[in-house]
């Protein structure tokens, strides 16, 4: 199977980043639609990094070194949260 390592990394740390962001911005929406939008926007800002795994499961621990460092991923997610919370696609 082919996996996008970047996607796995974003999926793993997204809840932590949202939790941190909520500390300073308690009123942002964190419904499933907004979380999906945040994930898609963040992934569009980051280069994909495809890996092949013959097992059904991958990565017990995500290594951010492989995808340009954690800071880049956190920055992309934070930008995505700002964009989505400024303009959610629902009322
Ligand atoms: Zn929402």
Short mmCIF file of N, CA and C and ligand atoms in Angstrom, two decimals:
data_model
loop_
_atom_site.label_atom_id
_atom_site.label_comp_id
_atom_site.label_asym_id
_atom_site.label_seq_id
_atom_site.Cartn_x
_atom_site.Cartn_y
_atom_site.Cartn_z
N UNK A 1 0.84 -1.20 0.00
CA UNK A 1 0.00 0.00 0.00
C UNK A 1 0.88 1.25 0.00
N UNK A 2 0.37 2.29 -0.63
CA UNK A 2 1.08 3.57 -0.64
C UNK A 2 0.38 4.53 0.32
N UNK A 3 1.17 5.13 1.16
CA UNK A 3 0.61 6.09 2.12
C UNK A 3 1.28 7.43 1.94
N UNK A 4 0.53 8.48 2.22
CA UNK A 4 1.11 9.82 2.28
C UNK A 4 1.51 10.07 3.74
N UNK A 5 2.80 10.06 3.95
CA UNK A 5 3.33 10.22 5.30
C UNK A 5 2.89 11.56 5.91
N UNK A 6 2.86 12.60 5.06
CA UNK A 6 2.46 13.92 5.54
C UNK A 6 1.04 13.88 6.10
N UNK A 7 0.16 13.16 5.39
CA UNK A 7 -1.22 13.07 5.85
C UNK A 7 -1.30 12.38 7.21
N UNK A 8 -0.53 11.33 7.35
CA UNK A 8 -0.52 10.61 8.63
C UNK A 8 -0.02 11.52 9.76
N UNK A 9 1.02 12.29 9.46
CA UNK A 9 1.58 13.19 10.48
C UNK A 9 0.57 14.25 10.89
N UNK A 10 -0.10 14.84 9.88
CA UNK A 10 -1.09 15.88 10.18
C UNK A 10 -2.24 15.29 10.99
N UNK A 11 -2.70 14.11 10.60
CA UNK A 11 -3.79 13.46 11.31
C UNK A 11 -3.43 13.22 12.77
N UNK A 12 -2.17 12.84 12.99
CA UNK A 12 -1.73 12.54 14.36
C UNK A 12 -1.70 13.76 15.25
N UNK A 13 -1.16 14.88 14.72
CA UNK A 13 -0.94 16.01 15.64
C UNK A 13 -2.06 17.05 15.58
N UNK A 14 -2.99 16.92 14.63
CA UNK A 14 -4.06 17.91 14.52
C UNK A 14 -4.82 18.12 15.84
N UNK A 15 -5.22 17.05 16.55
CA UNK A 15 -5.96 17.28 17.80
C UNK A 15 -5.15 18.07 18.83
N UNK A 16 -3.85 17.83 18.90
CA UNK A 16 -3.01 18.57 19.85
C UNK A 16 -2.93 20.05 19.49
N UNK A 17 -2.77 20.32 18.19
CA UNK A 17 -2.65 21.71 17.76
C UNK A 17 -3.95 22.46 18.01
N UNK A 18 -5.07 21.79 17.71
CA UNK A 18 -6.38 22.44 17.94
C UNK A 18 -6.56 22.71 19.44
N UNK A 19 -6.16 21.75 20.27
CA UNK A 19 -6.31 21.93 21.71
C UNK A 19 -5.49 23.13 22.20
N UNK A 20 -4.27 23.25 21.70
CA UNK A 20 -3.44 24.39 22.08
C UNK A 20 -4.05 25.70 21.58
N UNK A 21 -4.54 25.67 20.35
CA UNK A 21 -5.10 26.89 19.76
C UNK A 21 -6.33 27.35 20.54
N UNK A 22 -7.10 26.39 21.03
CA UNK A 22 -8.32 26.71 21.79
C UNK A 22 -8.01 27.45 23.09
N UNK A 23 -6.82 27.26 23.63
CA UNK A 23 -6.45 27.94 24.87
C UNK A 23 -6.44 29.45 24.69
N UNK A 24 -6.02 29.90 23.51
CA UNK A 24 -5.97 31.34 23.27
C UNK A 24 -7.15 31.81 22.42
N UNK A 25 -7.83 30.87 21.74
CA UNK A 25 -8.98 31.23 20.91
C UNK A 25 -10.13 30.28 21.23
N UNK A 26 -10.78 30.48 22.39
CA UNK A 26 -11.76 29.48 22.85
C UNK A 26 -13.04 29.42 22.01
N UNK A 27 -13.24 30.36 21.08
CA UNK A 27 -14.53 30.40 20.39
C UNK A 27 -14.50 29.80 18.99
N UNK A 28 -13.39 29.24 18.57
CA UNK A 28 -13.36 28.67 17.23
C UNK A 28 -14.21 27.39 17.18
N UNK A 29 -14.74 27.11 15.99
CA UNK A 29 -15.56 25.91 15.80
C UNK A 29 -14.65 24.70 15.57
N UNK A 30 -14.97 23.60 16.23
CA UNK A 30 -14.18 22.38 16.04
C UNK A 30 -15.08 21.21 15.66
N UNK A 31 -16.15 21.51 14.88
CA UNK A 31 -17.01 20.43 14.41
C UNK A 31 -16.26 19.59 13.37
N UNK A 32 -16.83 18.45 13.00
CA UNK A 32 -16.14 17.55 12.07
C UNK A 32 -15.88 18.20 10.72
N UNK A 33 -16.84 19.00 10.25
CA UNK A 33 -16.67 19.67 8.96
C UNK A 33 -15.48 20.62 9.00
N UNK A 34 -15.41 21.42 10.06
CA UNK A 34 -14.30 22.37 10.17
C UNK A 34 -12.97 21.64 10.34
N UNK A 35 -12.97 20.55 11.10
CA UNK A 35 -11.72 19.80 11.27
C UNK A 35 -11.25 19.21 9.94
N UNK A 36 -12.21 18.72 9.13
CA UNK A 36 -11.83 18.20 7.81
C UNK A 36 -11.29 19.32 6.93
N UNK A 37 -11.93 20.50 6.99
CA UNK A 37 -11.46 21.64 6.21
C UNK A 37 -10.05 22.04 6.63
N UNK A 38 -9.81 22.04 7.94
CA UNK A 38 -8.48 22.40 8.46
C UNK A 38 -7.44 21.40 7.95
N UNK A 39 -7.81 20.12 8.00
CA UNK A 39 -6.88 19.08 7.56
C UNK A 39 -6.56 19.23 6.07
N UNK A 40 -7.60 19.46 5.25
CA UNK A 40 -7.39 19.60 3.81
C UNK A 40 -6.54 20.83 3.48
N UNK A 41 -6.85 21.94 4.13
CA UNK A 41 -6.08 23.17 3.88
C UNK A 41 -4.62 22.99 4.28
N UNK A 42 -4.40 22.38 5.43
CA UNK A 42 -3.02 22.17 5.91
C UNK A 42 -2.27 21.28 4.93
N UNK A 43 -2.92 20.20 4.47
CA UNK A 43 -2.24 19.27 3.57
C UNK A 43 -1.93 19.94 2.23
N UNK A 44 -2.78 20.86 1.79
CA UNK A 44 -2.51 21.55 0.53
C UNK A 44 -1.30 22.47 0.63
N UNK A 45 -0.94 22.84 1.84
CA UNK A 45 0.21 23.72 2.02
C UNK A 45 1.52 22.95 2.21
N UNK A 46 1.40 21.64 2.41
CA UNK A 46 2.59 20.84 2.72
C UNK A 46 2.91 19.89 1.57
N UNK A 47 4.19 19.65 1.32
CA UNK A 47 4.52 18.68 0.26
C UNK A 47 4.15 17.27 0.70
N UNK A 48 3.56 16.48 -0.21
CA UNK A 48 3.28 15.08 0.14
C UNK A 48 4.57 14.29 0.23
N UNK A 49 4.55 13.25 1.01
CA UNK A 49 5.73 12.39 1.14
C UNK A 49 5.24 10.95 1.17
N UNK A 50 5.33 10.29 0.00
CA UNK A 50 4.73 8.96 -0.11
C UNK A 50 5.70 7.88 0.34
N UNK A 51 5.16 6.94 1.06
CA UNK A 51 5.95 5.80 1.49
C UNK A 51 5.16 4.53 1.17
N UNK A 52 5.89 3.44 0.99
CA UNK A 52 5.26 2.16 0.71
C UNK A 52 5.40 1.27 1.94
N UNK A 53 4.30 0.68 2.33
CA UNK A 53 4.33 -0.25 3.45
C UNK A 53 3.54 -1.48 3.06
N UNK A 54 4.10 -2.64 3.31
CA UNK A 54 3.37 -3.85 2.96
C UNK A 54 2.50 -4.34 4.13
N UNK A 55 2.56 -3.62 5.22
CA UNK A 55 1.68 -3.98 6.32
C UNK A 55 0.43 -3.12 6.29
N UNK A 56 -0.62 -3.58 6.93
CA UNK A 56 -1.83 -2.78 6.98
C UNK A 56 -1.67 -1.59 7.90
N UNK A 57 -0.79 -1.70 8.83
CA UNK A 57 -0.61 -0.61 9.77
C UNK A 57 0.77 0.01 9.56
N UNK A 58 0.86 1.28 9.84
CA UNK A 58 2.13 1.99 9.66
C UNK A 58 2.43 2.88 10.85
N UNK A 59 3.69 3.23 10.97
CA UNK A 59 4.13 4.29 11.87
C UNK A 59 3.61 4.17 13.28
N UNK A 60 4.30 3.52 14.13
CA UNK A 60 3.94 3.63 15.53
C UNK A 60 4.28 5.02 16.03
N UNK A 61 5.30 5.61 15.41
CA UNK A 61 5.67 6.97 15.79
C UNK A 61 6.04 7.75 14.54
N UNK A 62 5.41 8.89 14.36
CA UNK A 62 5.67 9.69 13.17
C UNK A 62 6.99 10.44 13.33
N UNK A 63 7.85 10.33 12.33
CA UNK A 63 9.09 11.08 12.35
C UNK A 63 8.94 12.32 11.47
N UNK A 64 8.95 13.48 12.09
CA UNK A 64 8.75 14.71 11.33
C UNK A 64 9.98 15.07 10.51
N UNK A 65 11.12 14.46 10.86
CA UNK A 65 12.34 14.74 10.09
C UNK A 65 12.15 14.39 8.61
N UNK A 66 11.35 13.38 8.35
CA UNK A 66 11.15 12.93 6.97
C UNK A 66 10.35 13.91 6.13
N UNK A 67 9.63 14.79 6.77
CA UNK A 67 8.74 15.68 6.02
C UNK A 67 9.02 17.15 6.31
N UNK A 68 10.29 17.47 6.58
CA UNK A 68 10.67 18.86 6.68
C UNK A 68 10.60 19.46 8.07
N UNK A 69 10.33 18.64 9.08
CA UNK A 69 10.35 19.14 10.44
C UNK A 69 8.97 19.44 10.98
N UNK A 70 8.84 19.31 12.28
CA UNK A 70 7.54 19.50 12.91
C UNK A 70 7.07 20.95 12.82
N UNK A 71 8.02 21.89 12.89
CA UNK A 71 7.64 23.31 12.89
C UNK A 71 6.84 23.67 11.64
N UNK A 72 7.26 23.14 10.50
CA UNK A 72 6.58 23.42 9.24
C UNK A 72 5.13 22.88 9.27
N UNK A 73 4.97 21.68 9.83
CA UNK A 73 3.65 21.06 9.90
C UNK A 73 2.75 21.85 10.85
N UNK A 74 3.30 22.22 12.01
CA UNK A 74 2.52 22.98 12.98
C UNK A 74 2.10 24.33 12.39
N UNK A 75 3.03 24.98 11.68
CA UNK A 75 2.72 26.29 11.09
C UNK A 75 1.60 26.16 10.05
N UNK A 76 1.65 25.12 9.23
CA UNK A 76 0.61 24.93 8.20
C UNK A 76 -0.74 24.67 8.85
N UNK A 77 -0.76 23.87 9.89
CA UNK A 77 -2.03 23.58 10.58
C UNK A 77 -2.57 24.85 11.24
N UNK A 78 -1.68 25.61 11.86
CA UNK A 78 -2.14 26.84 12.53
C UNK A 78 -2.73 27.82 11.52
N UNK A 79 -2.06 27.96 10.35
CA UNK A 79 -2.62 28.82 9.30
C UNK A 79 -3.99 28.32 8.86
N UNK A 80 -4.12 27.02 8.73
CA UNK A 80 -5.39 26.43 8.28
C UNK A 80 -6.49 26.69 9.31
N UNK A 81 -6.16 26.56 10.59
CA UNK A 81 -7.16 26.83 11.64
C UNK A 81 -7.63 28.27 11.55
N UNK A 82 -6.68 29.20 11.34
CA UNK A 82 -7.04 30.61 11.24
C UNK A 82 -7.98 30.85 10.06
N UNK A 83 -7.63 30.25 8.91
CA UNK A 83 -8.46 30.46 7.72
C UNK A 83 -9.86 29.92 7.92
N UNK A 84 -9.96 28.70 8.45
CA UNK A 84 -11.27 28.06 8.60
C UNK A 84 -12.10 28.78 9.66
N UNK A 85 -11.46 29.17 10.76
CA UNK A 85 -12.24 29.82 11.82
C UNK A 85 -12.69 31.22 11.41
N UNK A 86 -11.93 31.85 10.52
CA UNK A 86 -12.35 33.15 10.01
C UNK A 86 -13.53 33.02 9.04
N UNK A 87 -13.61 31.87 8.38
CA UNK A 87 -14.63 31.70 7.34
C UNK A 87 -15.13 30.26 7.31
N UNK A 88 -15.84 29.84 8.36
CA UNK A 88 -16.36 28.46 8.35
C UNK A 88 -17.39 28.28 7.24
N UNK A 89 -17.51 27.05 6.71
CA UNK A 89 -18.41 26.82 5.58
C UNK A 89 -19.83 26.55 6.03
N UNK A 90 -20.17 26.94 7.27
CA UNK A 90 -21.52 26.73 7.77
C UNK A 90 -21.87 27.87 8.69
N UNK A 91 -23.10 27.94 9.12
CA UNK A 91 -23.53 29.03 10.04
C UNK A 91 -22.99 28.80 11.45
ZN1 LIG B 1 -17.65 24.00 12.28
#
